[in-house]
């Protein structure tokens, strides 16, 4: 009844239970954080705009991305994955989402940033529908916890338009 | 007893989450520093269309083990609602076109086996140790068998 094996087993079970409860509580505590992130993006220049030989449109642009995501961080946050996507509708597709840039924010101190960049991933359409196309730029973030549930949200910025002709 | 309970929990999770693999162990470093080798992810599979930024597990024809990567591109076809999805590992330099079957440019809805919603670190290390060192598995099974035989009930 009180052999070494039984005691070791009981102790291990108890320790794992406590650990699981603490992990669950840490994850639940994230729900009490009500973040207020902000973001602003400017398209500074259309570097080039072409129709690729396979028929798809492709554009390269320079952007200025600034955001303050500090309020997303809690004690249970490991990192925040942030990315900017172009979102638009075409006659062919009811929704197109194309990631243009992304970054990993490892700590709260780096969560307020202002960067000047060209699109890191290619902005290629399915087809040739980008001329004079209105699009949104949406800043998405994905909060990765130390343990538990992941959170995601976004800020949509509207009113961007691509040029009328290739250049 | 333990095996039965484990199987019940697994099948129960499959029913609730709708995913054929509700828990996956991260096997590579392609999603670092978010997910490391040995971390586990909880997956679900709902009917909602997949959107950019989600972390999904997908199966490629001819590969047994699903890959867990992030969606970086989505094209949803007008009328049919059919999806074309492109993925990439956070820690990889290039997107996943090279991992797909030759000539395959996009993932379709049916390739996707799960969508991640929860995370626990380190818990999957046991699985990795056992699969990569079969000897440990035999020692474990042997020890359990011995315990069963020698226990006085």
mmCIF file of C-alpha atoms in Angstrom, chain A:
data_model
loop_
_atom_site.group_PDB
_atom_site.id
_atom_site.type_symbol
_atom_site.label_atom_id
_atom_site.label_comp_id
_atom_site.label_asym_id
_atom_site.label_seq_id
_atom_site.Cartn_x
_atom_site.Cartn_y
_atom_site.Cartn_z
ATOM 1 C CA UNK A 1 0.000 0.000 0.000
ATOM 2 C CA UNK A 2 2.738 2.457 0.944
ATOM 3 C CA UNK A 3 5.502 1.057 -1.196
ATOM 4 C CA UNK A 4 8.011 3.289 -2.923
ATOM 5 C CA UNK A 5 6.356 2.657 -6.292
ATOM 6 C CA UNK A 6 2.944 3.805 -5.135
ATOM 7 C CA UNK A 7 4.305 6.952 -3.532
ATOM 8 C CA UNK A 8 6.356 7.836 -6.614
ATOM 9 C CA UNK A 9 3.317 7.258 -8.827
ATOM 10 C CA UNK A 10 1.057 9.412 -6.631
ATOM 11 C CA UNK A 11 3.630 12.197 -6.517
ATOM 12 C CA UNK A 12 4.092 12.135 -10.307
ATOM 13 C CA UNK A 13 0.348 12.152 -10.969
ATOM 14 C CA UNK A 14 -0.119 15.065 -8.561
ATOM 15 C CA UNK A 15 2.753 17.045 -10.097
ATOM 16 C CA UNK A 16 1.444 16.570 -13.651
ATOM 17 C CA UNK A 17 -2.092 17.523 -12.574
ATOM 18 C CA UNK A 18 -0.857 20.750 -10.958
ATOM 19 C CA UNK A 19 1.226 21.559 -14.037
ATOM 20 C CA UNK A 20 -1.798 21.002 -16.317
ATOM 21 C CA UNK A 21 -3.989 23.225 -14.117
ATOM 22 C CA UNK A 22 -1.388 26.019 -14.130
ATOM 23 C CA UNK A 23 -1.065 25.794 -17.934
ATOM 24 C CA UNK A 24 -4.852 25.976 -18.300
ATOM 25 C CA UNK A 25 -5.058 28.974 -15.930
ATOM 26 C CA UNK A 26 -2.284 30.776 -17.819
ATOM 27 C CA UNK A 27 -4.210 30.286 -21.059
ATOM 28 C CA UNK A 28 -7.524 31.418 -19.516
ATOM 29 C CA UNK A 29 -5.856 34.534 -18.083
ATOM 30 C CA UNK A 30 -5.197 35.734 -21.649
ATOM 31 C CA UNK A 31 -8.913 36.405 -22.008
ATOM 32 C CA UNK A 32 -8.742 39.237 -19.462
ATOM 33 C CA UNK A 33 -6.413 41.240 -21.698
ATOM 34 C CA UNK A 34 -8.299 43.645 -23.946
ATOM 35 C CA UNK A 35 -5.736 44.896 -26.457
ATOM 36 C CA UNK A 36 -5.927 48.173 -28.383
ATOM 37 C CA UNK A 37 -3.465 47.823 -31.268
ATOM 38 C CA UNK A 38 -3.040 50.453 -33.980
ATOM 39 C CA UNK A 39 -1.506 50.462 -37.425
ATOM 40 C CA UNK A 40 -0.848 52.627 -40.453
ATOM 41 C CA UNK A 41 0.444 51.717 -43.907
ATOM 42 C CA UNK A 42 1.427 53.927 -46.833
ATOM 43 C CA UNK A 43 2.253 52.786 -50.340
ATOM 44 C CA UNK A 44 5.201 55.022 -51.198
ATOM 45 C CA UNK A 45 6.001 53.813 -54.684
ATOM 46 C CA UNK A 46 4.993 51.286 -57.334
ATOM 47 C CA UNK A 47 8.447 50.041 -58.342
ATOM 48 C CA UNK A 48 7.256 48.070 -61.335
ATOM 49 C CA UNK A 49 4.071 46.527 -62.631
ATOM 50 C CA UNK A 50 4.001 43.885 -65.344
ATOM 51 C CA UNK A 51 2.165 41.022 -66.950
ATOM 52 C CA UNK A 52 4.290 37.905 -66.544
ATOM 53 C CA UNK A 53 4.886 35.602 -69.549
ATOM 54 C CA UNK A 54 2.478 33.034 -68.013
ATOM 55 C CA UNK A 55 -0.300 35.659 -68.042
ATOM 56 C CA UNK A 56 -0.423 36.599 -64.351
ATOM 57 C CA UNK A 57 -0.064 40.175 -63.202
ATOM 58 C CA UNK A 58 2.728 41.031 -60.804
ATOM 59 C CA UNK A 59 3.492 44.241 -58.967
ATOM 60 C CA UNK A 60 6.337 45.395 -56.746
ATOM 61 C CA UNK A 61 5.863 48.240 -54.314
ATOM 62 C CA UNK A 62 7.581 50.083 -51.512
ATOM 63 C CA UNK A 63 5.614 50.574 -48.335
ATOM 64 C CA UNK A 64 5.910 52.200 -44.972
ATOM 65 C CA UNK A 65 4.388 50.065 -42.237
ATOM 66 C CA UNK A 66 3.977 51.364 -38.715
ATOM 67 C CA UNK A 67 2.134 49.688 -35.881
ATOM 68 C CA UNK A 68 1.864 49.579 -32.127
ATOM 69 C CA UNK A 69 1.078 46.044 -30.972
ATOM 70 C CA UNK A 70 2.446 46.333 -27.435
ATOM 71 C CA UNK A 71 -0.952 45.796 -25.843
ATOM 72 C CA UNK A 72 -1.148 42.286 -27.326
ATOM 73 C CA UNK A 73 1.563 41.022 -25.013
ATOM 74 C CA UNK A 74 0.672 39.299 -21.744
ATOM 75 C CA UNK A 75 2.740 37.133 -19.391
ATOM 76 C CA UNK A 76 1.677 34.097 -21.432
ATOM 77 C CA UNK A 77 2.842 35.471 -24.808
ATOM 78 C CA UNK A 78 5.804 33.801 -26.477
ATOM 79 C CA UNK A 79 5.771 35.856 -29.644
ATOM 80 C CA UNK A 80 3.514 37.732 -32.018
ATOM 81 C CA UNK A 81 3.604 36.843 -35.693
ATOM 82 C CA UNK A 82 2.575 39.880 -37.727
ATOM 83 C CA UNK A 83 1.982 40.110 -41.455
ATOM 84 C CA UNK A 84 0.561 42.450 -44.045
ATOM 85 C CA UNK A 85 -1.716 41.050 -46.735
ATOM 86 C CA UNK A 86 -3.257 42.609 -49.836
ATOM 87 C CA UNK A 87 -6.918 41.631 -50.122
ATOM 88 C CA UNK A 88 -9.080 42.237 -53.180
ATOM 89 C CA UNK A 89 -11.865 40.849 -55.317
ATOM 90 C CA UNK A 90 -11.623 40.048 -59.039
ATOM 91 C CA UNK A 91 -14.112 38.779 -61.629
ATOM 92 C CA UNK A 92 -12.457 35.373 -61.264
ATOM 93 C CA UNK A 93 -12.060 35.181 -57.492
ATOM 94 C CA UNK A 94 -14.441 36.340 -54.784
ATOM 95 C CA UNK A 95 -11.482 36.769 -52.454
ATOM 96 C CA UNK A 96 -7.749 37.030 -52.972
ATOM 97 C CA UNK A 97 -5.392 37.260 -50.008
ATOM 98 C CA UNK A 98 -1.720 37.733 -50.747
ATOM 99 C CA UNK A 99 0.869 38.088 -47.978
ATOM 100 C CA UNK A 100 3.307 40.863 -48.804
ATOM 101 C CA UNK A 101 5.421 41.112 -45.691
ATOM 102 C CA UNK A 102 5.714 39.370 -42.332
ATOM 103 C CA UNK A 103 7.733 39.555 -39.148
ATOM 104 C CA UNK A 104 8.138 37.913 -35.780
ATOM 105 C CA UNK A 105 7.970 40.091 -32.680
ATOM 106 C CA UNK A 106 9.744 38.268 -29.862
ATOM 107 C CA UNK A 107 9.071 40.747 -27.055
ATOM 108 C CA UNK A 108 6.933 43.704 -26.071
ATOM 109 C CA UNK A 109 9.863 46.122 -26.476
ATOM 110 C CA UNK A 110 9.867 45.451 -30.222
ATOM 111 C CA UNK A 111 6.110 45.646 -30.686
ATOM 112 C CA UNK A 112 6.107 49.311 -31.676
ATOM 113 C CA UNK A 113 7.764 49.589 -35.053
ATOM 114 C CA UNK A 114 8.000 51.658 -38.199
ATOM 115 C CA UNK A 115 9.604 50.062 -41.222
ATOM 116 C CA UNK A 116 10.256 50.957 -44.781
ATOM 117 C CA UNK A 117 10.190 47.924 -47.076
ATOM 118 C CA UNK A 118 9.393 46.501 -50.470
ATOM 119 C CA UNK A 119 7.080 43.494 -50.561
ATOM 120 C CA UNK A 120 8.977 40.493 -49.182
ATOM 121 C CA UNK A 121 6.680 37.999 -50.934
ATOM 122 C CA UNK A 122 5.648 38.352 -54.566
ATOM 123 C CA UNK A 123 2.393 40.143 -55.210
ATOM 124 C CA UNK A 124 1.113 37.924 -58.041
ATOM 125 C CA UNK A 125 -2.527 37.698 -59.113
ATOM 126 C CA UNK A 126 -4.270 34.621 -60.497
ATOM 127 C CA UNK A 127 -4.796 36.105 -63.947
ATOM 128 C CA UNK A 128 -4.437 39.638 -65.235
ATOM 129 C CA UNK A 129 -6.828 41.604 -63.065
ATOM 130 C CA UNK A 130 -4.584 44.007 -61.212
ATOM 131 C CA UNK A 131 -4.821 47.110 -63.403
ATOM 132 C CA UNK A 132 -6.824 49.815 -61.620
ATOM 133 C CA UNK A 133 -7.692 47.274 -58.958
ATOM 134 C CA UNK A 134 -8.890 48.568 -55.593
ATOM 135 C CA UNK A 135 -7.413 46.646 -52.698
ATOM 136 C CA UNK A 136 -7.219 46.617 -48.925
ATOM 137 C CA UNK A 137 -4.054 46.245 -46.947
ATOM 138 C CA UNK A 138 -4.752 44.249 -43.816
ATOM 139 C CA UNK A 139 -2.383 43.920 -40.893
ATOM 140 C CA UNK A 140 -2.958 40.488 -39.354
ATOM 141 C CA UNK A 141 -1.392 39.186 -36.168
ATOM 142 C CA UNK A 142 -1.204 35.802 -34.599
ATOM 143 C CA UNK A 143 -0.443 35.705 -30.881
ATOM 144 C CA UNK A 144 1.487 32.552 -30.022
ATOM 145 C CA UNK A 145 1.208 31.702 -26.328
ATOM 146 C CA UNK A 146 3.719 30.041 -24.022
ATOM 147 C CA UNK A 147 0.946 27.535 -23.467
ATOM 148 C CA UNK A 148 -2.711 27.214 -24.448
ATOM 149 C CA UNK A 149 -4.946 28.928 -26.952
ATOM 150 C CA UNK A 150 -3.671 31.025 -29.865
ATOM 151 C CA UNK A 151 -5.278 34.339 -30.765
ATOM 152 C CA UNK A 152 -5.539 36.102 -34.102
ATOM 153 C CA UNK A 153 -7.008 39.422 -35.214
ATOM 154 C CA UNK A 154 -6.490 42.143 -37.817
ATOM 155 C CA UNK A 155 -6.797 45.797 -38.796
ATOM 156 C CA UNK A 156 -8.181 46.462 -42.295
ATOM 157 C CA UNK A 157 -6.902 49.553 -44.102
ATOM 158 C CA UNK A 158 -8.902 50.486 -47.175
ATOM 159 C CA UNK A 159 -8.596 52.822 -50.132
ATOM 160 C CA UNK A 160 -5.589 51.576 -52.090
ATOM 161 C CA UNK A 161 -5.596 51.347 -55.877
ATOM 162 C CA UNK A 162 -3.127 49.961 -58.413
ATOM 163 C CA UNK A 163 -2.138 52.014 -61.480
ATOM 164 C CA UNK A 164 -4.026 51.974 -64.763
ATOM 165 C CA UNK A 165 -1.185 50.614 -66.855
ATOM 166 C CA UNK A 166 1.917 48.424 -66.592
ATOM 167 C CA UNK A 167 5.180 50.174 -66.024
#
